[in-house]
Short mmCIF file of C-alpha atoms in Angstrom, two decimals:
data_model
loop_
_atom_site.label_atom_id
_atom_site.label_comp_id
_atom_site.label_asym_id
_atom_site.label_seq_id
_atom_site.Cartn_x
_atom_site.Cartn_y
_atom_site.Cartn_z
CA MET A 1 33.68 9.24 -9.28
CA SER A 2 35.33 11.87 -11.73
CA PHE A 3 35.81 12.01 -15.60
CA PRO A 4 38.61 13.64 -17.77
CA ASP A 5 36.23 15.50 -19.98
CA PRO A 6 32.45 16.32 -19.06
CA ILE A 7 29.96 13.61 -19.81
CA GLY A 8 26.22 15.38 -20.44
CA LEU A 9 24.47 11.97 -22.39
CA GLU A 10 22.39 10.40 -20.42
CA GLU A 11 23.71 7.29 -20.87
CA ASP A 12 27.35 7.83 -20.18
CA VAL A 13 25.76 9.01 -16.31
CA ALA A 14 23.91 5.86 -16.59
CA GLU A 15 26.92 3.24 -17.55
CA ALA A 16 29.32 5.75 -14.53
CA LEU A 17 26.28 4.92 -12.28
CA SER A 18 26.45 1.69 -13.27
CA ARG A 19 29.96 1.46 -12.34
CA MET A 20 29.10 3.20 -8.97
CA THR A 21 26.04 1.12 -8.12
CA GLU A 22 28.33 -2.25 -8.30
CA ARG A 23 30.89 -0.77 -5.81
CA LEU A 24 29.01 0.45 -3.20
CA CYS A 25 26.71 -2.33 -2.99
CA THR A 26 30.20 -4.44 -2.86
CA THR A 27 30.70 -2.45 0.49
CA LEU A 28 26.91 -2.74 1.77
CA ARG A 29 27.23 -6.48 1.34
CA ALA A 30 30.94 -6.57 2.96
CA SER A 31 28.47 -5.31 6.18
CA GLY A 32 25.77 -7.00 5.73
CA ARG A 33 23.19 -3.95 5.31
CA GLY A 34 21.29 -3.14 1.81
CA ALA A 35 20.22 0.62 1.47
CA ARG A 36 17.26 2.34 1.61
CA SER A 37 18.04 6.09 -0.25
CA LEU A 38 20.97 6.50 -1.82
CA ARG A 39 21.93 10.30 -2.70
CA ILE A 40 23.07 10.85 -6.29
CA GLU A 41 25.20 14.13 -6.53
CA ALA A 42 26.19 15.32 -9.92
CA HIS A 43 28.93 18.02 -10.00
CA ARG A 44 29.26 20.26 -13.20
CA CYS A 45 31.96 22.24 -14.82
CA ASP A 46 30.31 25.08 -13.96
CA HIS A 47 31.02 24.42 -10.34
CA GLN A 48 26.97 24.04 -10.01
CA MET A 49 25.70 20.74 -8.41
CA HIS A 50 22.34 19.03 -8.43
CA TRP A 51 21.52 16.14 -6.46
CA GLN A 52 18.46 13.48 -6.74
CA THR A 53 17.31 11.04 -3.78
CA VAL A 54 16.04 7.58 -5.05
CA THR A 55 14.50 5.51 -1.93
CA SER A 56 13.80 1.80 -2.31
CA ALA A 57 10.92 -0.07 -0.75
CA VAL A 58 12.94 -2.30 0.78
CA ALA A 59 16.70 -2.17 1.82
CA SER A 60 18.73 -3.74 -0.92
CA ASP A 61 22.20 -4.88 -1.79
CA GLN A 62 21.75 -5.47 -5.61
CA PRO A 63 22.48 -3.83 -8.25
CA HIS A 64 20.18 -4.79 -10.71
CA ARG A 65 17.46 -4.07 -7.89
CA LEU A 66 18.58 -0.97 -7.66
CA MET A 67 19.99 0.44 -10.59
CA PRO A 68 15.92 0.86 -12.34
CA LEU A 69 15.39 3.70 -9.93
CA ILE A 70 19.09 5.59 -10.43
CA ARG A 71 17.49 5.45 -14.25
CA LEU A 72 14.36 6.69 -13.28
CA LYS A 73 16.14 9.75 -11.85
CA ILE A 74 18.76 10.28 -14.30
CA SER A 75 17.05 12.70 -16.25
CA GLY A 76 16.72 15.47 -13.43
CA LEU A 77 20.51 15.46 -13.32
CA GLU A 78 20.38 18.75 -15.38
CA ALA A 79 24.42 17.67 -16.64
CA GLY A 80 24.22 22.10 -18.65
CA PRO A 81 27.94 22.40 -19.62
CA GLY A 82 28.71 19.11 -18.30
CA ILE A 83 29.68 16.73 -15.30
CA ASP A 84 33.30 16.08 -14.01
CA MET A 85 32.44 13.75 -10.92
CA LEU A 86 28.96 12.08 -10.08
CA ARG A 87 28.90 10.88 -5.99
CA LEU A 88 26.38 7.88 -5.13
CA GLU A 89 25.99 7.62 -1.08
CA ALA A 90 23.66 5.30 0.68
CA VAL A 91 22.61 8.32 2.36
CA VAL A 92 19.78 5.22 4.45
CA HIS A 93 21.08 1.79 5.14
CA GLU A 94 19.51 -0.80 7.30
CA PRO A 95 20.99 -4.38 8.21
CA LEU A 96 20.28 -7.35 5.55
CA HIS A 97 19.88 -10.16 8.36
CA ALA A 98 19.78 -10.65 11.93
CA ARG A 99 23.72 -10.68 13.51
CA THR A 100 23.05 -14.72 14.29
CA ARG A 101 24.26 -17.95 14.03
CA THR A 102 22.49 -20.78 11.58
CA GLY A 103 22.84 -23.54 10.11
CA HIS A 104 23.82 -23.49 5.66
CA LEU A 105 20.15 -25.51 5.39
CA GLU A 106 18.37 -22.92 7.63
CA ALA A 107 19.45 -19.74 5.60
CA ALA A 108 18.45 -21.86 2.28
CA GLU A 109 15.12 -21.37 3.74
CA GLN A 110 15.04 -18.22 3.95
CA GLY A 111 16.65 -17.16 1.07
CA THR A 112 14.10 -19.10 -0.53
CA ARG A 113 11.33 -17.35 1.44
CA ARG A 114 12.48 -14.09 1.39
CA VAL A 115 12.72 -14.11 -2.63
CA GLN A 116 9.28 -15.85 -3.25
CA GLY A 117 7.51 -13.54 -0.58
CA GLY A 118 7.48 -10.28 -2.62
CA ALA A 119 10.71 -9.20 -4.15
CA ALA A 120 8.88 -8.01 -6.86
CA LEU A 121 5.67 -6.45 -5.30
CA ASP A 122 9.11 -5.07 -4.10
CA ASP A 123 10.47 -4.21 -6.62
CA LEU A 124 7.03 -2.42 -7.96
CA VAL A 125 6.74 -0.45 -5.13
CA SER A 126 9.71 1.18 -5.69
CA ARG A 127 9.42 2.07 -8.88
CA LEU A 128 6.02 3.08 -8.22
CA GLY A 129 7.04 5.59 -5.48
CA ALA A 130 10.35 6.77 -7.41
CA ARG A 131 7.67 8.56 -9.98
CA LEU A 132 4.96 9.18 -7.70
CA GLY A 133 6.19 9.59 -4.13
CA MET A 134 6.57 7.13 -1.80
CA GLU A 135 3.98 8.85 -0.10
CA THR A 136 1.40 8.18 -2.42
CA ILE A 137 1.81 4.07 -2.44
CA THR A 138 -0.10 2.51 -0.05
CA ARG A 139 -1.89 -1.08 0.95
CA ARG A 140 -4.36 -2.16 3.24
CA ALA A 141 -3.77 -3.91 6.60
CA PRO A 142 -5.40 -5.85 9.07
CA ALA A 143 -7.48 -3.37 11.93
CA ASP A 144 -8.46 -4.92 15.48
CA SER A 145 -12.13 -3.54 15.05
CA HIS A 146 -15.33 -5.46 14.09
CA ILE A 147 -16.76 -2.56 12.99
CA PRO A 148 -17.03 -3.40 9.10
CA GLU A 149 -15.62 0.42 7.16
CA LYS A 150 -13.02 0.05 10.09
CA ALA A 151 -12.12 -4.10 9.87
CA SER A 152 -8.85 -2.82 7.89
CA GLN A 153 -6.03 0.55 8.04
CA ILE A 154 -4.22 1.84 5.68
CA LEU A 155 0.09 1.74 5.62
CA ALA A 156 2.52 3.09 3.64
CA ALA A 157 3.47 0.61 1.37
CA ALA A 158 6.96 1.25 1.50
CA TRP A 159 7.54 1.24 5.36
CA SER A 160 4.86 -1.87 5.99
CA ARG A 161 5.17 -5.86 4.99
CA PRO A 162 1.79 -7.68 3.18
CA ALA A 163 -0.25 -8.69 5.82
CA ARG A 164 -0.03 -12.72 5.64
CA ASP A 165 -2.94 -13.57 7.76
CA TRP A 166 -6.14 -11.53 7.97
CA PRO A 167 -8.96 -12.20 10.10
CA ALA A 168 -11.88 -14.17 8.35
CA PRO A 169 -14.67 -12.83 9.27
CA ALA A 170 -17.80 -15.76 10.48
CA VAL A 171 -19.88 -14.06 7.56
CA PRO A 172 -19.20 -12.72 3.75
CA ARG A 173 -18.69 -9.64 4.40
CA PRO A 174 -19.29 -7.36 0.54
CA LEU A 175 -16.38 -6.66 -2.06
CA LEU A 176 -16.89 -3.55 -2.16
CA LEU A 177 -17.56 -1.31 1.14
CA TRP A 178 -19.83 2.58 1.25
CA ARG A 179 -20.77 4.71 3.54
CA PRO A 180 -23.81 4.09 4.46
CA GLU A 181 -27.15 5.08 2.52
CA PRO A 182 -30.01 5.58 3.33
CA VAL A 183 -32.32 3.85 1.28
CA THR A 184 -36.89 4.35 1.18
CA ALA A 185 -38.16 1.11 3.01
CA PRO A 186 -40.68 0.71 5.85
CA ASP A 187 -39.45 1.48 9.36
CA THR A 188 -39.70 -1.85 10.73
CA PRO A 189 -36.90 -5.07 11.39
CA ARG A 190 -38.62 -6.69 9.11
CA PRO A 191 -35.99 -6.52 5.69
CA PRO A 192 -38.06 -5.57 2.91
CA ARG A 193 -39.56 -7.51 -0.48
CA THR A 194 -39.67 -3.64 -2.40
CA PHE A 195 -37.36 -1.06 -1.24
CA ARG A 196 -36.70 2.74 -3.24
CA TRP A 197 -32.11 2.96 -3.10
CA ARG A 198 -30.41 5.90 -5.85
CA GLY A 199 -33.59 6.50 -7.40
CA ARG A 200 -34.68 3.42 -7.99
CA ASP A 201 -37.38 1.42 -6.97
CA TRP A 202 -35.40 -2.77 -5.88
CA GLN A 203 -37.30 -6.05 -5.75
CA ALA A 204 -35.77 -8.31 -3.52
CA SER A 205 -35.54 -11.98 -4.39
CA ALA A 206 -34.44 -13.40 -1.29
CA GLN A 207 -32.48 -12.61 2.04
CA THR A 208 -30.30 -13.48 4.07
CA GLY A 209 -29.16 -12.53 7.77
CA PRO A 210 -29.80 -10.74 10.49
CA GLU A 211 -26.06 -9.62 11.69
CA ARG A 212 -25.92 -7.81 14.41
CA ILE A 213 -23.50 -5.58 14.63
CA ALA A 214 -23.67 -3.20 18.04
CA PRO A 215 -21.37 0.37 17.83
CA GLU A 216 -18.11 1.07 19.43
CA TRP A 217 -19.95 1.77 22.72
CA TRP A 218 -16.66 3.21 24.00
CA LEU A 219 -16.15 5.71 20.35
CA ASP A 220 -18.90 8.62 19.61
CA ASP A 221 -18.72 7.90 16.46
CA PRO A 222 -21.49 10.49 14.28
CA ASP A 223 -21.75 7.22 11.56
CA TRP A 224 -23.08 4.98 14.84
CA ARG A 225 -24.94 6.63 16.54
CA SER A 226 -28.12 5.14 15.27
CA GLY A 227 -27.18 2.37 17.62
CA ALA A 228 -27.19 -1.23 16.21
CA ARG A 229 -27.96 -2.20 12.98
CA ASP A 230 -29.43 -5.40 11.52
CA TYR A 231 -27.38 -6.31 8.43
CA TRP A 232 -28.49 -8.76 5.27
CA ARG A 233 -27.75 -9.54 2.38
CA VAL A 234 -30.42 -9.25 0.02
CA ASP A 235 -29.97 -10.57 -3.68
CA THR A 236 -32.17 -8.35 -5.71
CA ASP A 237 -34.77 -9.32 -9.13
CA ARG A 238 -31.95 -7.37 -10.89
CA GLY A 239 -28.71 -9.95 -9.94
CA GLU A 240 -27.02 -7.07 -7.71
CA ARG A 241 -26.65 -8.80 -3.76
CA LEU A 242 -27.02 -5.45 -1.01
CA TRP A 243 -25.40 -5.38 2.36
CA LEU A 244 -28.12 -3.21 3.85
CA PHE A 245 -29.15 -3.05 7.67
CA TYR A 246 -31.27 -1.69 10.13
CA ALA A 247 -30.65 1.03 12.20
CA HIS A 248 -32.67 0.50 15.07
CA GLY A 249 -32.08 3.98 16.51
CA GLY A 250 -29.73 5.70 19.17
CA ALA A 251 -28.89 9.47 18.98
CA THR A 252 -30.38 9.48 15.36
CA SER A 253 -33.80 7.58 14.16
CA SER A 254 -33.97 4.25 13.12
CA GLY A 255 -33.67 3.39 9.56
CA TRP A 256 -32.88 0.93 6.49
CA PHE A 257 -29.77 1.95 4.80
CA CYS A 258 -27.29 0.52 2.63
CA GLN A 259 -23.93 -0.13 2.72
CA GLY A 260 -21.53 -2.31 0.01
CA SER A 261 -22.12 -4.48 -2.49
CA PHE A 262 -21.38 -8.18 -2.75
CA ALA A 263 -21.07 -8.39 -6.89
#
């Protein structure tokens, strides 16, 4: 878009980009595609060009979803003595819908599921990514491992979808999980009534377990060289419920450790 006179105010640039976004989205919809990444070019009257990249968490052909991301980038265009031309390009675009014949009722149901399935979350990821960088926005997803600390994986939120079906463990898992921390207690598989952890003495009021978890024998994980573990849910007299385990010993010695908290 060219201008008869150079512009420089952010609201003028935003208005021009809004019109350009409408046109771009019309073109995208006609081809059944959505923009995933946009490039904004500001050509100044001093023959300099400044550009910004806008990335969306999901491909979109909707101006009301793309414009908030574009607005976040306008201040970085550096209008200088004035902008006499703006260019908006969808540098990465993807098919929005499978090109299959679908009945009207089924198509409507699919559209409803897409709207209810996380459009607001996708927009949030896009806005956070525009400010912080898409690579910094991540989400957890299930992983195929029986080891507690390996039961999930971290994925880039912009290039993954929320997990719908998390596998339910046979027994409860703690709300907080950390690397195993040594516990001072008698070196016996029987859960301790008293123990010392993080410089404090603790009194157990109830214990539930054990749950035996064996290491992945095909991997040499340094954290699991102490062999199979017996996990216990231990209620303390202070009201905490801790996740303790007894390591039976292997390449390293046996003993008690604390790995998580249920509250």
